[in-house]
Amino acid sequence: MTDHTADNALRHEALWRRIPGVVLILIAMVAWFAIGNPRFLSGDNLANLGLQASLLLMLALPMTLIILTAGLDLSVGALLGLCGVVIAALLVAGWSLIVAVGAALAVGLIIGLINGYLVSYLSLPAFVVTLGTLGISEGLALAISHGDPIGGFTPSIEAFYRSTVGGVPTPVIAAALFCGLLWLILYRTRFGNYIFAIGGNKEALHLAGVKANLVHMAVYVLCSLSVALSALLLLGRTNSAHPSVAVGMEFEAIAAVVLGGTSFEKGQGWLLGTVLGVLAITVLRNGLNVLSVEPSLQVLCVGLMLIVALLIDRGRKGEMAGAAG
């Protein structure tokens, strides 16, 4: 074998290892659902897929940054519900949309600062800290709404959610722009390099004179602020605000990140993998809806898909190790 051929083989092997197992599952699911119901690939359903994916992307993409720092944020679902309730309550009370969104961003900022400070500066476990802010967010949402849905606010939010640009749903375009922004931050700035370094060796950043704790906290703040903005998509989808409507979305956001190949250790991961993970979960949910599968079983299927994808990745890594040996 020539050196050129050997180099090509190594490149192909590296590319193969880079592709997460969720890609194989995604291809299989699309084929299966398309055969099971031709309506799955209809234009209306594909647009619906994009709308469903846009909200989850807004949660999963910043969650990727948090997991790259070897952290976790369990509060995003409850915080999403709280921000939705804050926006809806202020709109119903007669405040403008700008004020309502500003208040939601302030709530997101406070929760992000709490999470980030306790995790980065006080070195408290992210699991415990964000579990606590999950409870705080859900409790505040219930207190503000008295446990009831809030509706009757401006129809402009739903109009935005249902609007299109060149036939593409506006929320899909917004999510794509957000993805591009995070890609630039993660791969084209020092801040992005520091995020990878925190997950790999935070102490080395301290020794290099970098304010690693501040960077670490900023990641949690960025996630919470994106959740606050995502509340607009949630309100547009449901046309009402319910305190517990988004509880559980943190599971899907974390699952999408893990499905995409991001590791909880050593700062290893990539944003495109998260996009693939979001698509896989959305396709699975949507396909099961088309086939009239009960929602409770859909959650079960997401969990099964996560485990299967991890097993596929482990099996392929074992094959590579065996071939190298």
mmCIF file of C-alpha atoms in Angstrom:
data_model
loop_
_atom_site.group_PDB
_atom_site.id
_atom_site.type_symbol
_atom_site.label_atom_id
_atom_site.label_comp_id
_atom_site.label_asym_id
_atom_site.label_seq_id
_atom_site.Cartn_x
_atom_site.Cartn_y
_atom_site.Cartn_z
ATOM 1 C CA MET A 1 0.000 0.000 0.000
ATOM 2 C CA THR A 2 1.420 3.419 -0.996
ATOM 3 C CA ASP A 3 1.698 6.298 1.435
ATOM 4 C CA HIS A 4 -1.012 8.194 -0.494
ATOM 5 C CA THR A 5 -3.394 5.239 -0.291
ATOM 6 C CA ALA A 6 -2.655 4.810 3.403
ATOM 7 C CA ASP A 7 -3.336 8.505 4.052
ATOM 8 C CA ASN A 8 -6.672 8.279 2.237
ATOM 9 C CA ALA A 9 -7.613 5.207 4.252
ATOM 10 C CA LEU A 10 -6.809 7.017 7.492
ATOM 11 C CA ARG A 11 -8.856 10.032 6.418
ATOM 12 C CA HIS A 12 -11.849 7.845 5.547
ATOM 13 C CA GLU A 13 -11.517 6.024 8.849
ATOM 14 C CA ALA A 14 -11.397 9.319 10.757
ATOM 15 C CA LEU A 15 -14.452 10.581 8.862
ATOM 16 C CA TRP A 16 -16.330 7.359 9.589
ATOM 17 C CA ARG A 17 -15.564 7.641 13.269
ATOM 18 C CA ARG A 18 -16.647 11.293 13.208
ATOM 19 C CA ILE A 19 -20.132 10.477 11.920
ATOM 20 C CA PRO A 20 -22.348 9.657 14.928
ATOM 21 C CA GLY A 21 -24.505 6.561 14.945
ATOM 22 C CA VAL A 22 -27.589 8.763 14.962
ATOM 23 C CA VAL A 23 -27.063 9.410 11.228
ATOM 24 C CA LEU A 24 -27.699 5.738 10.485
ATOM 25 C CA ILE A 25 -30.780 5.772 12.711
ATOM 26 C CA LEU A 26 -32.032 8.997 11.094
ATOM 27 C CA ILE A 27 -31.788 7.532 7.581
ATOM 28 C CA ALA A 28 -33.566 4.358 8.690
ATOM 29 C CA MET A 29 -36.363 6.313 10.389
ATOM 30 C CA VAL A 30 -37.030 8.542 7.388
ATOM 31 C CA ALA A 31 -37.286 5.481 5.140
ATOM 32 C CA TRP A 32 -39.508 3.624 7.616
ATOM 33 C CA PHE A 33 -41.941 6.485 8.217
ATOM 34 C CA ALA A 34 -42.105 7.337 4.508
ATOM 35 C CA ILE A 35 -43.071 3.748 3.717
ATOM 36 C CA GLY A 36 -45.500 3.587 6.657
ATOM 37 C CA ASN A 37 -47.336 6.752 5.626
ATOM 38 C CA PRO A 38 -46.693 8.679 2.380
ATOM 39 C CA ARG A 39 -47.961 11.842 4.109
ATOM 40 C CA PHE A 40 -44.737 11.889 6.128
ATOM 41 C CA LEU A 41 -42.769 13.420 3.224
ATOM 42 C CA SER A 42 -45.502 15.851 2.193
ATOM 43 C CA GLY A 43 -44.654 19.546 2.015
ATOM 44 C CA ASP A 44 -46.949 20.425 4.914
ATOM 45 C CA ASN A 45 -45.438 17.784 7.162
ATOM 46 C CA LEU A 46 -41.861 18.763 6.276
ATOM 47 C CA ALA A 47 -42.716 22.359 7.207
ATOM 48 C CA ASN A 48 -44.158 21.070 10.466
ATOM 49 C CA LEU A 49 -40.931 19.131 11.053
ATOM 50 C CA GLY A 50 -38.964 22.337 10.665
ATOM 51 C CA LEU A 51 -41.192 24.189 13.110
ATOM 52 C CA GLN A 52 -40.863 21.435 15.703
ATOM 53 C CA ALA A 53 -37.093 21.265 15.277
ATOM 54 C CA SER A 54 -36.589 25.035 15.553
ATOM 55 C CA LEU A 55 -37.630 25.246 19.205
ATOM 56 C CA LEU A 56 -35.588 22.207 20.246
ATOM 57 C CA LEU A 57 -32.558 23.581 18.381
ATOM 58 C CA MET A 58 -32.743 26.812 20.374
ATOM 59 C CA LEU A 59 -32.397 24.733 23.546
ATOM 60 C CA ALA A 60 -30.009 22.013 22.389
ATOM 61 C CA LEU A 61 -27.384 24.205 20.699
ATOM 62 C CA PRO A 62 -26.447 26.227 23.819
ATOM 63 C CA MET A 63 -26.781 23.012 25.846
ATOM 64 C CA THR A 64 -23.947 21.698 23.658
ATOM 65 C CA LEU A 65 -21.700 24.481 24.912
ATOM 66 C CA ILE A 66 -22.584 23.662 28.511
ATOM 67 C CA ILE A 67 -21.887 19.946 28.064
ATOM 68 C CA LEU A 68 -18.591 20.804 26.347
ATOM 69 C CA THR A 69 -17.581 22.392 29.666
ATOM 70 C CA ALA A 70 -18.425 19.066 31.385
ATOM 71 C CA GLY A 71 -21.601 20.652 32.761
ATOM 72 C CA LEU A 72 -25.355 20.220 32.526
ATOM 73 C CA ASP A 73 -28.474 22.392 32.709
ATOM 74 C CA LEU A 74 -31.647 20.684 33.876
ATOM 75 C CA SER A 75 -33.519 23.963 34.284
ATOM 76 C CA VAL A 76 -34.057 24.860 30.598
ATOM 77 C CA GLY A 77 -37.508 23.287 30.294
ATOM 78 C CA ALA A 78 -38.895 24.897 33.442
ATOM 79 C CA LEU A 79 -37.210 28.204 32.585
ATOM 80 C CA LEU A 80 -38.805 28.112 29.130
ATOM 81 C CA GLY A 81 -42.222 27.731 30.747
ATOM 82 C CA LEU A 82 -41.495 30.547 33.212
ATOM 83 C CA CYS A 83 -40.369 32.959 30.480
ATOM 84 C CA GLY A 84 -43.471 32.114 28.450
ATOM 85 C CA VAL A 85 -45.675 32.841 31.450
ATOM 86 C CA VAL A 86 -43.863 36.139 32.135
ATOM 87 C CA ILE A 87 -44.312 37.319 28.543
ATOM 88 C CA ALA A 88 -47.972 36.273 28.392
ATOM 89 C CA ALA A 89 -48.845 37.770 31.785
ATOM 90 C CA LEU A 90 -47.304 41.142 30.922
ATOM 91 C CA LEU A 91 -48.989 41.238 27.527
ATOM 92 C CA VAL A 92 -52.379 40.479 29.070
ATOM 93 C CA ALA A 93 -51.717 43.221 31.650
ATOM 94 C CA GLY A 94 -51.312 45.720 28.807
ATOM 95 C CA TRP A 95 -47.527 46.001 28.544
ATOM 96 C CA SER A 96 -45.835 46.119 25.145
ATOM 97 C CA LEU A 97 -44.156 43.114 23.541
ATOM 98 C CA ILE A 98 -40.743 44.767 23.914
ATOM 99 C CA VAL A 99 -41.212 45.177 27.666
ATOM 100 C CA ALA A 100 -42.536 41.617 28.011
ATOM 101 C CA VAL A 101 -39.597 40.114 26.105
ATOM 102 C CA GLY A 102 -37.180 42.315 28.047
ATOM 103 C CA ALA A 103 -38.621 40.982 31.306
ATOM 104 C CA ALA A 104 -38.239 37.402 30.078
ATOM 105 C CA LEU A 105 -34.615 38.102 29.141
ATOM 106 C CA ALA A 106 -34.035 39.560 32.617
ATOM 107 C CA VAL A 107 -35.445 36.373 34.176
ATOM 108 C CA GLY A 108 -33.219 34.272 31.930
ATOM 109 C CA LEU A 109 -30.209 36.409 32.839
ATOM 110 C CA ILE A 110 -30.822 35.978 36.576
ATOM 111 C CA ILE A 111 -31.232 32.199 36.333
ATOM 112 C CA GLY A 112 -28.162 31.960 34.110
ATOM 113 C CA LEU A 113 -26.088 34.002 36.539
ATOM 114 C CA ILE A 114 -27.209 31.841 39.458
ATOM 115 C CA ASN A 115 -26.382 28.625 37.608
ATOM 116 C CA GLY A 116 -23.095 29.924 36.248
ATOM 117 C CA TYR A 117 -21.827 31.477 39.460
ATOM 118 C CA LEU A 118 -22.590 28.477 41.650
ATOM 119 C CA VAL A 119 -21.109 26.012 39.155
ATOM 120 C CA SER A 120 -18.041 27.981 38.027
ATOM 121 C CA TYR A 121 -16.994 30.056 41.042
ATOM 122 C CA LEU A 122 -18.205 27.826 43.881
ATOM 123 C CA SER A 123 -17.600 24.512 42.043
ATOM 124 C CA LEU A 124 -20.994 23.116 43.036
ATOM 125 C CA PRO A 125 -22.292 20.149 40.981
ATOM 126 C CA ALA A 126 -24.144 21.395 37.898
ATOM 127 C CA PHE A 127 -26.705 18.619 38.274
ATOM 128 C CA VAL A 128 -27.715 19.772 41.762
ATOM 129 C CA VAL A 129 -27.567 23.506 41.015
ATOM 130 C CA THR A 130 -29.711 23.339 37.885
ATOM 131 C CA LEU A 131 -32.087 20.911 39.555
ATOM 132 C CA GLY A 132 -32.597 23.620 42.144
ATOM 133 C CA THR A 133 -33.229 26.352 39.575
ATOM 134 C CA LEU A 134 -35.589 23.961 37.790
ATOM 135 C CA GLY A 135 -37.703 23.890 40.936
ATOM 136 C CA ILE A 136 -37.437 27.665 41.382
ATOM 137 C CA SER A 137 -38.480 28.332 37.772
ATOM 138 C CA GLU A 138 -41.393 25.934 37.854
ATOM 139 C CA GLY A 139 -42.580 27.285 41.208
ATOM 140 C CA LEU A 140 -42.453 30.893 40.014
ATOM 141 C CA ALA A 141 -44.343 29.990 36.829
ATOM 142 C CA LEU A 142 -47.058 28.297 38.873
ATOM 143 C CA ALA A 143 -47.254 31.266 41.269
ATOM 144 C CA ILE A 144 -47.540 33.857 38.482
ATOM 145 C CA SER A 145 -50.144 31.914 36.502
ATOM 146 C CA HIS A 146 -51.894 30.359 39.527
ATOM 147 C CA GLY A 147 -51.468 27.055 37.709
ATOM 148 C CA ASP A 148 -53.737 28.063 34.831
ATOM 149 C CA PRO A 149 -52.937 28.708 31.151
ATOM 150 C CA ILE A 150 -52.634 32.351 30.102
ATOM 151 C CA GLY A 151 -54.138 33.291 26.736
ATOM 152 C CA GLY A 152 -55.755 36.205 25.011
ATOM 153 C CA PHE A 153 -52.562 38.123 24.245
ATOM 154 C CA THR A 154 -51.472 39.725 20.983
ATOM 155 C CA PRO A 155 -51.877 37.500 17.910
ATOM 156 C CA SER A 156 -48.660 38.899 16.413
ATOM 157 C CA ILE A 157 -46.587 36.179 18.118
ATOM 158 C CA GLU A 158 -48.595 33.399 16.516
ATOM 159 C CA ALA A 159 -48.521 35.289 13.202
ATOM 160 C CA PHE A 160 -44.718 35.423 13.382
ATOM 161 C CA TYR A 161 -44.534 31.726 14.192
ATOM 162 C CA ARG A 162 -46.775 30.828 11.232
ATOM 163 C CA SER A 163 -45.131 33.219 8.764
ATOM 164 C CA THR A 164 -42.748 32.152 5.991
ATOM 165 C CA VAL A 165 -39.936 33.737 3.981
ATOM 166 C CA GLY A 166 -39.613 32.301 0.498
ATOM 167 C CA GLY A 167 -41.724 29.355 1.585
ATOM 168 C CA VAL A 168 -39.463 28.589 4.567
ATOM 169 C CA PRO A 169 -41.021 28.988 8.051
ATOM 170 C CA THR A 170 -39.635 32.032 9.825
ATOM 171 C CA PRO A 171 -38.769 30.092 13.037
ATOM 172 C CA VAL A 172 -36.627 27.732 10.946
ATOM 173 C CA ILE A 173 -34.716 30.696 9.537
ATOM 174 C CA ALA A 174 -34.309 32.141 13.047
ATOM 175 C CA ALA A 175 -32.976 28.817 14.363
ATOM 176 C CA ALA A 176 -30.583 28.517 11.399
ATOM 177 C CA LEU A 177 -29.235 32.035 12.039
ATOM 178 C CA PHE A 178 -28.820 31.188 15.727
ATOM 179 C CA CYS A 179 -26.932 28.033 14.768
ATOM 180 C CA GLY A 180 -24.640 30.073 12.517
ATOM 181 C CA LEU A 181 -23.993 32.571 15.312
ATOM 182 C CA LEU A 182 -23.053 29.859 17.789
ATOM 183 C CA TRP A 183 -20.848 28.201 15.147
ATOM 184 C CA LEU A 184 -18.925 31.456 14.720
ATOM 185 C CA ILE A 185 -18.616 31.887 18.480
ATOM 186 C CA LEU A 186 -17.464 28.323 19.085
ATOM 187 C CA TYR A 187 -15.083 27.870 16.168
ATOM 188 C CA ARG A 188 -13.916 31.378 15.275
ATOM 189 C CA THR A 189 -13.373 33.163 18.591
ATOM 190 C CA ARG A 190 -11.126 32.843 21.620
ATOM 191 C CA PHE A 191 -14.241 32.461 23.723
ATOM 192 C CA GLY A 192 -15.044 29.284 21.780
ATOM 193 C CA ASN A 193 -11.519 27.969 22.273
ATOM 194 C CA TYR A 194 -11.846 28.597 25.987
ATOM 195 C CA ILE A 195 -15.108 26.598 26.085
ATOM 196 C CA PHE A 196 -13.326 23.541 24.704
ATOM 197 C CA ALA A 197 -10.430 24.130 27.089
ATOM 198 C CA ILE A 198 -12.690 24.328 30.158
ATOM 199 C CA GLY A 199 -14.049 20.880 29.376
ATOM 200 C CA GLY A 200 -10.566 19.536 28.766
ATOM 201 C CA ASN A 201 -8.479 21.197 31.465
ATOM 202 C CA LYS A 202 -9.901 24.246 33.232
ATOM 203 C CA GLU A 203 -6.924 24.517 35.566
ATOM 204 C CA ALA A 204 -4.600 25.023 32.589
ATOM 205 C CA LEU A 205 -6.647 28.074 31.575
ATOM 206 C CA HIS A 206 -6.245 29.517 35.074
ATOM 207 C CA LEU A 207 -2.491 29.009 34.874
ATOM 208 C CA ALA A 208 -2.453 30.741 31.470
ATOM 209 C CA GLY A 209 -4.031 33.828 33.008
ATOM 210 C CA VAL A 210 -7.480 33.358 31.453
ATOM 211 C CA LYS A 211 -10.547 34.244 33.551
ATOM 212 C CA ALA A 212 -11.889 30.722 33.138
ATOM 213 C CA ASN A 213 -14.594 31.085 35.772
ATOM 214 C CA LEU A 214 -16.043 34.119 33.985
ATOM 215 C CA VAL A 215 -16.060 32.259 30.656
ATOM 216 C CA HIS A 216 -17.661 29.253 32.339
ATOM 217 C CA MET A 217 -20.401 31.403 33.863
ATOM 218 C CA ALA A 218 -20.996 33.155 30.533
ATOM 219 C CA VAL A 219 -21.854 29.805 28.920
ATOM 220 C CA TYR A 220 -24.716 29.265 31.375
ATOM 221 C CA VAL A 221 -25.914 32.843 30.893
ATOM 222 C CA LEU A 222 -25.895 32.394 27.115
ATOM 223 C CA CYS A 223 -27.983 29.240 27.452
ATOM 224 C CA SER A 224 -30.567 30.873 29.715
ATOM 225 C CA LEU A 225 -30.879 33.933 27.470
ATOM 226 C CA SER A 226 -31.482 31.732 24.439
ATOM 227 C CA VAL A 227 -34.168 29.894 26.406
ATOM 228 C CA ALA A 228 -35.852 33.221 27.186
ATOM 229 C CA LEU A 229 -35.953 34.130 23.490
ATOM 230 C CA SER A 230 -37.221 30.644 22.661
ATOM 231 C CA ALA A 231 -40.310 31.379 24.739
ATOM 232 C CA LEU A 232 -41.589 33.413 21.781
ATOM 233 C CA LEU A 233 -41.527 30.282 19.617
ATOM 234 C CA LEU A 234 -43.302 28.318 22.321
ATOM 235 C CA LEU A 235 -46.027 30.947 22.654
ATOM 236 C CA GLY A 236 -46.426 31.096 18.890
ATOM 237 C CA ARG A 237 -46.850 27.331 18.720
ATOM 238 C CA THR A 238 -49.394 26.985 21.547
ATOM 239 C CA ASN A 239 -50.978 30.476 21.446
ATOM 240 C CA SER A 240 -51.069 30.325 25.243
ATOM 241 C CA ALA A 241 -48.680 30.051 28.167
ATOM 242 C CA HIS A 242 -48.804 27.169 30.628
ATOM 243 C CA PRO A 243 -46.374 26.908 33.555
ATOM 244 C CA SER A 244 -45.466 23.276 32.952
ATOM 245 C CA VAL A 245 -45.854 22.979 29.168
ATOM 246 C CA ALA A 246 -42.080 22.775 28.554
ATOM 247 C CA VAL A 247 -41.075 20.656 31.552
ATOM 248 C CA GLY A 248 -39.296 17.646 30.137
ATOM 249 C CA MET A 249 -37.791 19.460 27.158
ATOM 250 C CA GLU A 250 -34.465 19.460 28.978
ATOM 251 C CA PHE A 251 -34.435 15.681 28.459
ATOM 252 C CA GLU A 252 -34.826 16.050 24.696
ATOM 253 C CA ALA A 253 -32.250 18.855 24.541
ATOM 254 C CA ILE A 254 -29.657 16.798 26.420
ATOM 255 C CA ALA A 255 -30.546 13.686 24.421
ATOM 256 C CA ALA A 256 -30.032 15.592 21.147
ATOM 257 C CA VAL A 257 -26.571 16.723 22.268
ATOM 258 C CA VAL A 258 -25.541 13.230 23.329
ATOM 259 C CA LEU A 259 -27.015 11.681 20.177
ATOM 260 C CA GLY A 260 -24.863 14.075 18.163
ATOM 261 C CA GLY A 261 -21.689 12.735 19.715
ATOM 262 C CA THR A 262 -20.824 15.394 22.288
ATOM 263 C CA SER A 263 -19.102 13.910 25.324
ATOM 264 C CA PHE A 264 -19.549 14.925 28.952
ATOM 265 C CA GLU A 265 -15.784 14.577 29.370
ATOM 266 C CA LYS A 266 -12.703 16.228 27.850
ATOM 267 C CA GLY A 267 -14.539 18.937 25.913
ATOM 268 C CA GLN A 268 -15.270 16.798 22.864
ATOM 269 C CA GLY A 269 -18.233 17.563 20.625
ATOM 270 C CA TRP A 270 -19.557 19.519 17.654
ATOM 271 C CA LEU A 271 -22.599 21.632 16.837
ATOM 272 C CA LEU A 272 -23.474 19.818 13.607
ATOM 273 C CA GLY A 273 -23.842 16.617 15.615
ATOM 274 C CA THR A 274 -26.388 18.355 17.832
ATOM 275 C CA VAL A 275 -28.330 19.480 14.766
ATOM 276 C CA LEU A 276 -28.437 15.847 13.623
ATOM 277 C CA GLY A 277 -29.579 14.794 17.091
ATOM 278 C CA VAL A 278 -32.383 17.371 17.026
ATOM 279 C CA LEU A 279 -33.459 16.169 13.582
ATOM 280 C CA ALA A 280 -33.491 12.554 14.768
ATOM 281 C CA ILE A 281 -35.687 13.320 17.778
ATOM 282 C CA THR A 282 -37.994 15.537 15.714
ATOM 283 C CA VAL A 283 -38.336 12.943 12.932
ATOM 284 C CA LEU A 284 -39.068 10.246 15.504
ATOM 285 C CA ARG A 285 -41.690 12.339 17.303
ATOM 286 C CA ASN A 286 -43.296 13.522 14.082
ATOM 287 C CA GLY A 287 -43.304 10.090 12.489
ATOM 288 C CA LEU A 288 -44.887 8.522 15.543
ATOM 289 C CA ASN A 289 -47.536 11.269 15.509
ATOM 290 C CA VAL A 290 -48.302 10.510 11.872
ATOM 291 C CA LEU A 291 -48.667 6.853 12.816
ATOM 292 C CA SER A 292 -50.932 7.861 15.764
ATOM 293 C CA VAL A 293 -48.627 6.526 18.498
ATOM 294 C CA GLU A 294 -49.459 7.681 22.063
ATOM 295 C CA PRO A 295 -47.284 10.519 23.472
ATOM 296 C CA SER A 296 -46.176 8.411 26.449
ATOM 297 C CA LEU A 297 -44.747 5.792 24.103
ATOM 298 C CA GLN A 298 -42.998 8.524 22.116
ATOM 299 C CA VAL A 299 -40.894 9.474 25.148
ATOM 300 C CA LEU A 300 -40.040 5.804 25.603
ATOM 301 C CA CYS A 301 -38.940 5.608 21.951
ATOM 302 C CA VAL A 302 -36.674 8.654 22.319
ATOM 303 C CA GLY A 303 -34.950 6.956 25.245
ATOM 304 C CA LEU A 304 -34.552 3.730 23.284
ATOM 305 C CA MET A 305 -33.113 5.615 20.308
ATOM 306 C CA LEU A 306 -30.552 7.284 22.560
ATOM 307 C CA ILE A 307 -29.385 3.944 23.942
ATOM 308 C CA VAL A 308 -29.276 2.307 20.488
ATOM 309 C CA ALA A 309 -27.225 5.195 19.073
ATOM 310 C CA LEU A 310 -24.713 4.922 21.924
ATOM 311 C CA LEU A 311 -24.424 1.173 21.374
ATOM 312 C CA ILE A 312 -23.839 1.701 17.652
ATOM 313 C CA ASP A 313 -21.088 4.228 18.353
ATOM 314 C CA ARG A 314 -19.434 1.935 20.879
ATOM 315 C CA GLY A 315 -19.580 -1.010 18.467
ATOM 316 C CA ARG A 316 -18.008 1.029 15.656
ATOM 317 C CA LYS A 317 -15.239 2.280 17.940
ATOM 318 C CA GLY A 318 -14.572 -1.311 18.948
ATOM 319 C CA GLU A 319 -14.281 -2.290 15.298
ATOM 320 C CA MET A 320 -11.839 0.528 14.655
ATOM 321 C CA ALA A 321 -9.752 -0.445 17.664
ATOM 322 C CA GLY A 322 -9.724 -4.064 16.520
ATOM 323 C CA ALA A 323 -8.674 -3.054 13.005
ATOM 324 C CA ALA A 324 -5.903 -0.859 14.380
ATOM 325 C CA GLY A 325 -4.697 -3.709 16.517
#
